[in-house]
GROMACS .gro file of N, CA and C in nm:
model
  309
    1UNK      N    1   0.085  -0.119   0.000
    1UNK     CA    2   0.000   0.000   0.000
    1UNK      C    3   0.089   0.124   0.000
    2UNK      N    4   0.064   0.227  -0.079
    2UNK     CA    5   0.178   0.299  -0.096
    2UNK      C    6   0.077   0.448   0.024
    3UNK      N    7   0.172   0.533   0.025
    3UNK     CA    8   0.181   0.639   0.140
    3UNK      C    9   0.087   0.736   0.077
    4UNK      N   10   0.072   0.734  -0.082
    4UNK     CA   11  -0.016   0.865  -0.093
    4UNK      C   12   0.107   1.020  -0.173
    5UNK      N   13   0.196   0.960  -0.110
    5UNK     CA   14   0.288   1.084  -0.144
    5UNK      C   15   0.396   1.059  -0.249
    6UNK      N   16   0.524   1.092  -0.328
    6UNK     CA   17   0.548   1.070  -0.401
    6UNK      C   18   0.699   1.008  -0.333
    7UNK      N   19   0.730   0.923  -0.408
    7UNK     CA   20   0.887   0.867  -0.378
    7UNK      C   21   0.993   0.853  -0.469
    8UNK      N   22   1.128   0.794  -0.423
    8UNK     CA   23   1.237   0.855  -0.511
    8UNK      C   24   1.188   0.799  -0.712
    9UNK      N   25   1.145   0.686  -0.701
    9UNK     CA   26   1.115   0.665  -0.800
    9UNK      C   27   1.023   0.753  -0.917
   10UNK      N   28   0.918   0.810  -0.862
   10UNK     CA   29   0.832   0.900  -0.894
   10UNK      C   30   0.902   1.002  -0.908
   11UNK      N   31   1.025   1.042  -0.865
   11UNK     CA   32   1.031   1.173  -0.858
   11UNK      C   33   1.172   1.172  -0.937
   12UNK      N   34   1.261   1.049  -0.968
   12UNK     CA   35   1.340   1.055  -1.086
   12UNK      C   36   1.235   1.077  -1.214
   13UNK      N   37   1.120   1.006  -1.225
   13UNK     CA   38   1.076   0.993  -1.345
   13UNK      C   39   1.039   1.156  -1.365
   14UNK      N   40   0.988   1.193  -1.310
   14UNK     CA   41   0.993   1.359  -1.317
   14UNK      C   42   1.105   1.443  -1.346
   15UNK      N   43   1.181   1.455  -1.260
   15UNK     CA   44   1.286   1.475  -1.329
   15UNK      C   45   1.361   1.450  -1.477
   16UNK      N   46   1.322   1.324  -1.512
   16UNK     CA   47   1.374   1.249  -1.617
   16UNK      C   48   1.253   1.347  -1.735
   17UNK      N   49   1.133   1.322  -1.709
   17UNK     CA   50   1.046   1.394  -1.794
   17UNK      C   51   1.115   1.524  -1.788
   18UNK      N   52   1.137   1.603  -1.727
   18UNK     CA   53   1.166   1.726  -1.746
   18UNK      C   54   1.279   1.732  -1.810
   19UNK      N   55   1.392   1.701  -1.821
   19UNK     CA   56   1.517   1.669  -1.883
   19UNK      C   57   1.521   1.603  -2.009
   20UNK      N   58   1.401   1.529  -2.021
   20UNK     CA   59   1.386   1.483  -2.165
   20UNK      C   60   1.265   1.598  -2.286
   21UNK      N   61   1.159   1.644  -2.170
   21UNK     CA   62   1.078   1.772  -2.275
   21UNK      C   63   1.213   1.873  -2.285
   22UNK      N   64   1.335   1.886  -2.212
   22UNK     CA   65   1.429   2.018  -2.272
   22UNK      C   66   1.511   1.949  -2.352
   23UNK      N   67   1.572   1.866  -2.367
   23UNK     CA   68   1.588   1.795  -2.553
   23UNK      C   69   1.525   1.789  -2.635
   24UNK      N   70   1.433   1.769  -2.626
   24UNK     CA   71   1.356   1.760  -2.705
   24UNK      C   72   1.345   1.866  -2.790
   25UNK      N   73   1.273   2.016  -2.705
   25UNK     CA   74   1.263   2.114  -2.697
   25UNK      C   75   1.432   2.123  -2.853
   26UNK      N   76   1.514   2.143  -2.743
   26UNK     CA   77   1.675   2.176  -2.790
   26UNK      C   78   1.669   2.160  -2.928
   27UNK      N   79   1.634   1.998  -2.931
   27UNK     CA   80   1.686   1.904  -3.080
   27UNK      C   81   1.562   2.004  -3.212
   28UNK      N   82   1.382   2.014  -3.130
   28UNK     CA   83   1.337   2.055  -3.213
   28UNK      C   84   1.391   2.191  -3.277
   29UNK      N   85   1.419   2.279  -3.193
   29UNK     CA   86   1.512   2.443  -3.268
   29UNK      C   87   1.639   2.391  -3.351
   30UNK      N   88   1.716   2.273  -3.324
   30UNK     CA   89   1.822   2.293  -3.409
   30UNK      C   90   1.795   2.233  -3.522
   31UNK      N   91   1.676   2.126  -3.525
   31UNK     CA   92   1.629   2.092  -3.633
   31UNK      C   93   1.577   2.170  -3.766
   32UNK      N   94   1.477   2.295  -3.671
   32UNK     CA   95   1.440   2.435  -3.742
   32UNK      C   96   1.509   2.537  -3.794
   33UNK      N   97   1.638   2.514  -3.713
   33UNK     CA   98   1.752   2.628  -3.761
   33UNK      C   99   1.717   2.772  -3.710
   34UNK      N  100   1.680   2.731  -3.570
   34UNK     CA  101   1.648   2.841  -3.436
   34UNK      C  102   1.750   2.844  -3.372
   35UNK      N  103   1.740   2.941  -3.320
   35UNK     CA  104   1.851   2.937  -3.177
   35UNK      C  105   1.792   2.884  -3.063
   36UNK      N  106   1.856   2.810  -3.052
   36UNK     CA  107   1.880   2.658  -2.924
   36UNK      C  108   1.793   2.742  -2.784
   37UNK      N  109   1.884   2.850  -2.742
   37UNK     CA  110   1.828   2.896  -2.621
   37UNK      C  111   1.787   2.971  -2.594
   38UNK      N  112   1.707   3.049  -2.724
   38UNK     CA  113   1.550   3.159  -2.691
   38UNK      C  114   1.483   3.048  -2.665
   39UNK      N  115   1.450   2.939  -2.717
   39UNK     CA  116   1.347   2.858  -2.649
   39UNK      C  117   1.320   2.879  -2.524
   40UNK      N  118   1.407   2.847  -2.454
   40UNK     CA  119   1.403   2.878  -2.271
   40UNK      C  120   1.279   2.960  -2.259
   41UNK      N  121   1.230   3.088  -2.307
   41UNK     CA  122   1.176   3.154  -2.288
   41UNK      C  123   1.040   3.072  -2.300
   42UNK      N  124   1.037   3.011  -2.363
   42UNK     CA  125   0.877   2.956  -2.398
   42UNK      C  126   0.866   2.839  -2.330
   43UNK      N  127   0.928   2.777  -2.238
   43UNK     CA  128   0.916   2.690  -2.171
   43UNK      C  129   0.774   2.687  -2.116
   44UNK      N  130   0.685   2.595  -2.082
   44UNK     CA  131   0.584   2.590  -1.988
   44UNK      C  132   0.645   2.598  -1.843
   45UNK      N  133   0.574   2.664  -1.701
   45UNK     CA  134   0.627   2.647  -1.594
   45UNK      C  135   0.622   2.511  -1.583
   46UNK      N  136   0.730   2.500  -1.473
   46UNK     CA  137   0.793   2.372  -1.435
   46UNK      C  138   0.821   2.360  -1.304
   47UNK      N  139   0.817   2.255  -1.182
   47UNK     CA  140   0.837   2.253  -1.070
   47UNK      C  141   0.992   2.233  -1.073
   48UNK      N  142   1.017   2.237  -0.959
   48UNK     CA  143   1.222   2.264  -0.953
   48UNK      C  144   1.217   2.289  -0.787
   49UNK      N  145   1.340   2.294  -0.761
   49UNK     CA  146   1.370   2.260  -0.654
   49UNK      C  147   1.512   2.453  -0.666
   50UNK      N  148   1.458   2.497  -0.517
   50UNK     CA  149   1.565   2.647  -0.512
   50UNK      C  150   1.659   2.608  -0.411
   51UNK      N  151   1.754   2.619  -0.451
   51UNK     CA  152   1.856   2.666  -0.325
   51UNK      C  153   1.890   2.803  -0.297
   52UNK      N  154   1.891   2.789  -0.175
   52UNK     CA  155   1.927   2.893  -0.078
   52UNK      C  156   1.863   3.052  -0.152
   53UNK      N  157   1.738   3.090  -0.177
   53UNK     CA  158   1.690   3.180  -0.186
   53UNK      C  159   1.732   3.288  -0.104
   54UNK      N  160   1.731   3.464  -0.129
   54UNK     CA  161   1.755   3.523  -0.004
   54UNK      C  162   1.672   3.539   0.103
   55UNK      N  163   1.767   3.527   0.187
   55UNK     CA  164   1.652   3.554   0.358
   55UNK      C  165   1.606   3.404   0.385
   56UNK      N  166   1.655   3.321   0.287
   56UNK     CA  167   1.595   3.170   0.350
   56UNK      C  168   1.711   3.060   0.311
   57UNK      N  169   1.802   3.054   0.361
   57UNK     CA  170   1.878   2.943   0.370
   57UNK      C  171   1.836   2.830   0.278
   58UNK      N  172   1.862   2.677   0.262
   58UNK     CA  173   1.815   2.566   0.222
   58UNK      C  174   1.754   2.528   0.060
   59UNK      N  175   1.675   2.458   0.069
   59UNK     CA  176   1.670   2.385  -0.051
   59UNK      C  177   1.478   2.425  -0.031
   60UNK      N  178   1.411   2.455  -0.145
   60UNK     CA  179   1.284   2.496  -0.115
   60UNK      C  180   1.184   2.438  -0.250
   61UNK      N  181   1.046   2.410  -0.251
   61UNK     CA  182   1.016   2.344  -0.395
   61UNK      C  183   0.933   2.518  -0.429
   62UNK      N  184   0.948   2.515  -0.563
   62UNK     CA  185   0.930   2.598  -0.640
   62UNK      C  186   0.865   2.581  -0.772
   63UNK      N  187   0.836   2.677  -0.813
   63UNK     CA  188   0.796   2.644  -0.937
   63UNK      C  189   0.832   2.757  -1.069
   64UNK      N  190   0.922   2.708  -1.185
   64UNK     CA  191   0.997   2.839  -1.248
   64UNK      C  192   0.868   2.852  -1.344
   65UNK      N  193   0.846   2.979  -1.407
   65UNK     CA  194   0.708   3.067  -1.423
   65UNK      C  195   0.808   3.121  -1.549
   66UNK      N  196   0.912   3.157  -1.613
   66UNK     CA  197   0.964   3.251  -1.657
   66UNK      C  198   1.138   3.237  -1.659
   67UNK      N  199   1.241   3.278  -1.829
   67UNK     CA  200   1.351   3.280  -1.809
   67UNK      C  201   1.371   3.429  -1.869
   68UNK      N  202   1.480   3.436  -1.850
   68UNK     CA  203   1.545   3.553  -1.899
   68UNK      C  204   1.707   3.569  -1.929
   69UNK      N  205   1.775   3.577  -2.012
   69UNK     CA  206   1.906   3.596  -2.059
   69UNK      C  207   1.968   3.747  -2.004
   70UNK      N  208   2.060   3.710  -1.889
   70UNK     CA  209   2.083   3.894  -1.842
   70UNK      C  210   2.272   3.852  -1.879
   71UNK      N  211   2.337   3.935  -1.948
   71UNK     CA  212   2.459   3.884  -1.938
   71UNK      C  213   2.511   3.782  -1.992
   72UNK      N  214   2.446   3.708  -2.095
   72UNK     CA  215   2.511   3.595  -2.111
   72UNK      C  216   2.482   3.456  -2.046
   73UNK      N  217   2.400   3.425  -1.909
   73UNK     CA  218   2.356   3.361  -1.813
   73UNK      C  219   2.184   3.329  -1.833
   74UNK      N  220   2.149   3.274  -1.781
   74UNK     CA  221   2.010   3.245  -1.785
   74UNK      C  222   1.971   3.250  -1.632
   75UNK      N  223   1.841   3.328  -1.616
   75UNK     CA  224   1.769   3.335  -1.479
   75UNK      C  225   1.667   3.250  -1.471
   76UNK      N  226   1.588   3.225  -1.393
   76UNK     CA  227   1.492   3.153  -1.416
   76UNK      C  228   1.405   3.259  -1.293
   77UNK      N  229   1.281   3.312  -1.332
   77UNK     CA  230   1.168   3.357  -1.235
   77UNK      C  231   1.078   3.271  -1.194
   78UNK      N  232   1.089   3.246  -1.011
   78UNK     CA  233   1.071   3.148  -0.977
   78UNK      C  234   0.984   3.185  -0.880
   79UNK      N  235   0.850   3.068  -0.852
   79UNK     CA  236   0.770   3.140  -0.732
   79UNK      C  237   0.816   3.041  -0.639
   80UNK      N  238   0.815   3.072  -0.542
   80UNK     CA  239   0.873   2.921  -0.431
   80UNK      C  240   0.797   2.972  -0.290
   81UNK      N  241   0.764   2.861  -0.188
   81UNK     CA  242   0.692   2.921  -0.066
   81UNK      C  243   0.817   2.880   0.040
   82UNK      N  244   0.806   2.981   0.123
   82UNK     CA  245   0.968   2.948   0.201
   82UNK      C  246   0.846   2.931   0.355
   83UNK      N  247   0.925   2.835   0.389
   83UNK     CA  248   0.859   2.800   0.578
   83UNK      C  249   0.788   2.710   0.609
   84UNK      N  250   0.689   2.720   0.694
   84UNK     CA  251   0.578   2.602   0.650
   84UNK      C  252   0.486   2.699   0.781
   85UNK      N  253   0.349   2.626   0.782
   85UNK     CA  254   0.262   2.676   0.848
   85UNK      C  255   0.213   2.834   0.899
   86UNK      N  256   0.210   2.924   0.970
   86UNK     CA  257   0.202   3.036   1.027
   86UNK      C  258   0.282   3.140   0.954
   87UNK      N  259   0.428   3.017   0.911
   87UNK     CA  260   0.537   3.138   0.948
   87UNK      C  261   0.520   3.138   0.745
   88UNK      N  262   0.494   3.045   0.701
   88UNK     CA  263   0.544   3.028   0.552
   88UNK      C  264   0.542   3.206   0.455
   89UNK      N  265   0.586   3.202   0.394
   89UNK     CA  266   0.603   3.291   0.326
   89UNK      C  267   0.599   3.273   0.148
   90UNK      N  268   0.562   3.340   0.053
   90UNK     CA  269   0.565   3.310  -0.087
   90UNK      C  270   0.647   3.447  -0.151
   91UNK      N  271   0.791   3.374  -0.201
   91UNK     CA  272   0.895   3.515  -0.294
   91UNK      C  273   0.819   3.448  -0.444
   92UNK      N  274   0.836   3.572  -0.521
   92UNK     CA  275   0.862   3.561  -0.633
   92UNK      C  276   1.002   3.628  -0.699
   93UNK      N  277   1.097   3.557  -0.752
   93UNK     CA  278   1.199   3.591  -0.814
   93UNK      C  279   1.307   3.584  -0.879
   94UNK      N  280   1.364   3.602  -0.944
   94UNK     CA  281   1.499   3.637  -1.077
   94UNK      C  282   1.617   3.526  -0.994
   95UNK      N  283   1.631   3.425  -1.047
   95UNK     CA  284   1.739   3.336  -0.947
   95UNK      C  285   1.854   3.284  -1.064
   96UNK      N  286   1.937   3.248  -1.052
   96UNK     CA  287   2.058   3.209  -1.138
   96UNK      C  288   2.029   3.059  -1.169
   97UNK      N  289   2.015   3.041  -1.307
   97UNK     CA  290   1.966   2.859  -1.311
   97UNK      C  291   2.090   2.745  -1.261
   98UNK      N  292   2.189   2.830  -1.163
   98UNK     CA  293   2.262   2.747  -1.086
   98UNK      C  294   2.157   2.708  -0.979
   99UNK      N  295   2.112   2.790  -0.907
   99UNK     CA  296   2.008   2.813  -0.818
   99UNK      C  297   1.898   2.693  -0.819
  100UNK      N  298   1.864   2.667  -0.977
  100UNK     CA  299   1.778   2.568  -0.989
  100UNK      C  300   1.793   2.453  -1.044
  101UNK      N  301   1.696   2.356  -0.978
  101UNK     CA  302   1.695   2.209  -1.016
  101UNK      C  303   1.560   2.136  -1.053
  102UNK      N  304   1.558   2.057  -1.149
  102UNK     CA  305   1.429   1.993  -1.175
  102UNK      C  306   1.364   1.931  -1.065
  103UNK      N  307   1.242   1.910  -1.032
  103UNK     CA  308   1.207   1.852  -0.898
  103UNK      C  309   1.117   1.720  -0.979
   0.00000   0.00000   0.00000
């Protein structure tokens, strides 16, 4: 009987889905004779995992909404809820896609 909630298995395959729609993605622009990484921009949001947001330490689930090219780098605009209960809190914001991970 399983818990109801999701486990490591479930949550590689997610990951794995997400890592395989951005090849995909990739292969379809170079197929078109697009540039590879304006796509980013048109991504559908995606759940992901933040590290260390400001004002909140740790690893937090999120969800990226939005990219942007500043510099050469890619951001990802991310909504994420930091805390839990009373105290929780919801940022929205501009994070370095070091910052982020597929969840």
């Amino acid at each position: 009987m399983g818990s109801g909630g999701w486990g490591r298995q479930e949550a590689r395959r997610s990951a794995d889905a997400f890592r395989d729609a951005h090849a995909a993605e990739r292969a379809r622009a170079a197929r078109a004779g697009q540039p590879v990484d304006g796509n980013r921009r048109r991504m559908p949001p995606r759940h992901c995992w933040v590290t260390d947001p400001p004002t909140a330490p740790g690893r937090w689930p999120g969800v990226v909404v939005g990219w942007r090219s500043v510099d050469g780098r890619w951001e990802g605009r991310v909504v994420v809820v930091v805390g839990a209960g009373a105290d929780a809190g919801v940022l929205d914001l501009w994070l370095g896609e070091e910052q982020l991970a597929p969840a």
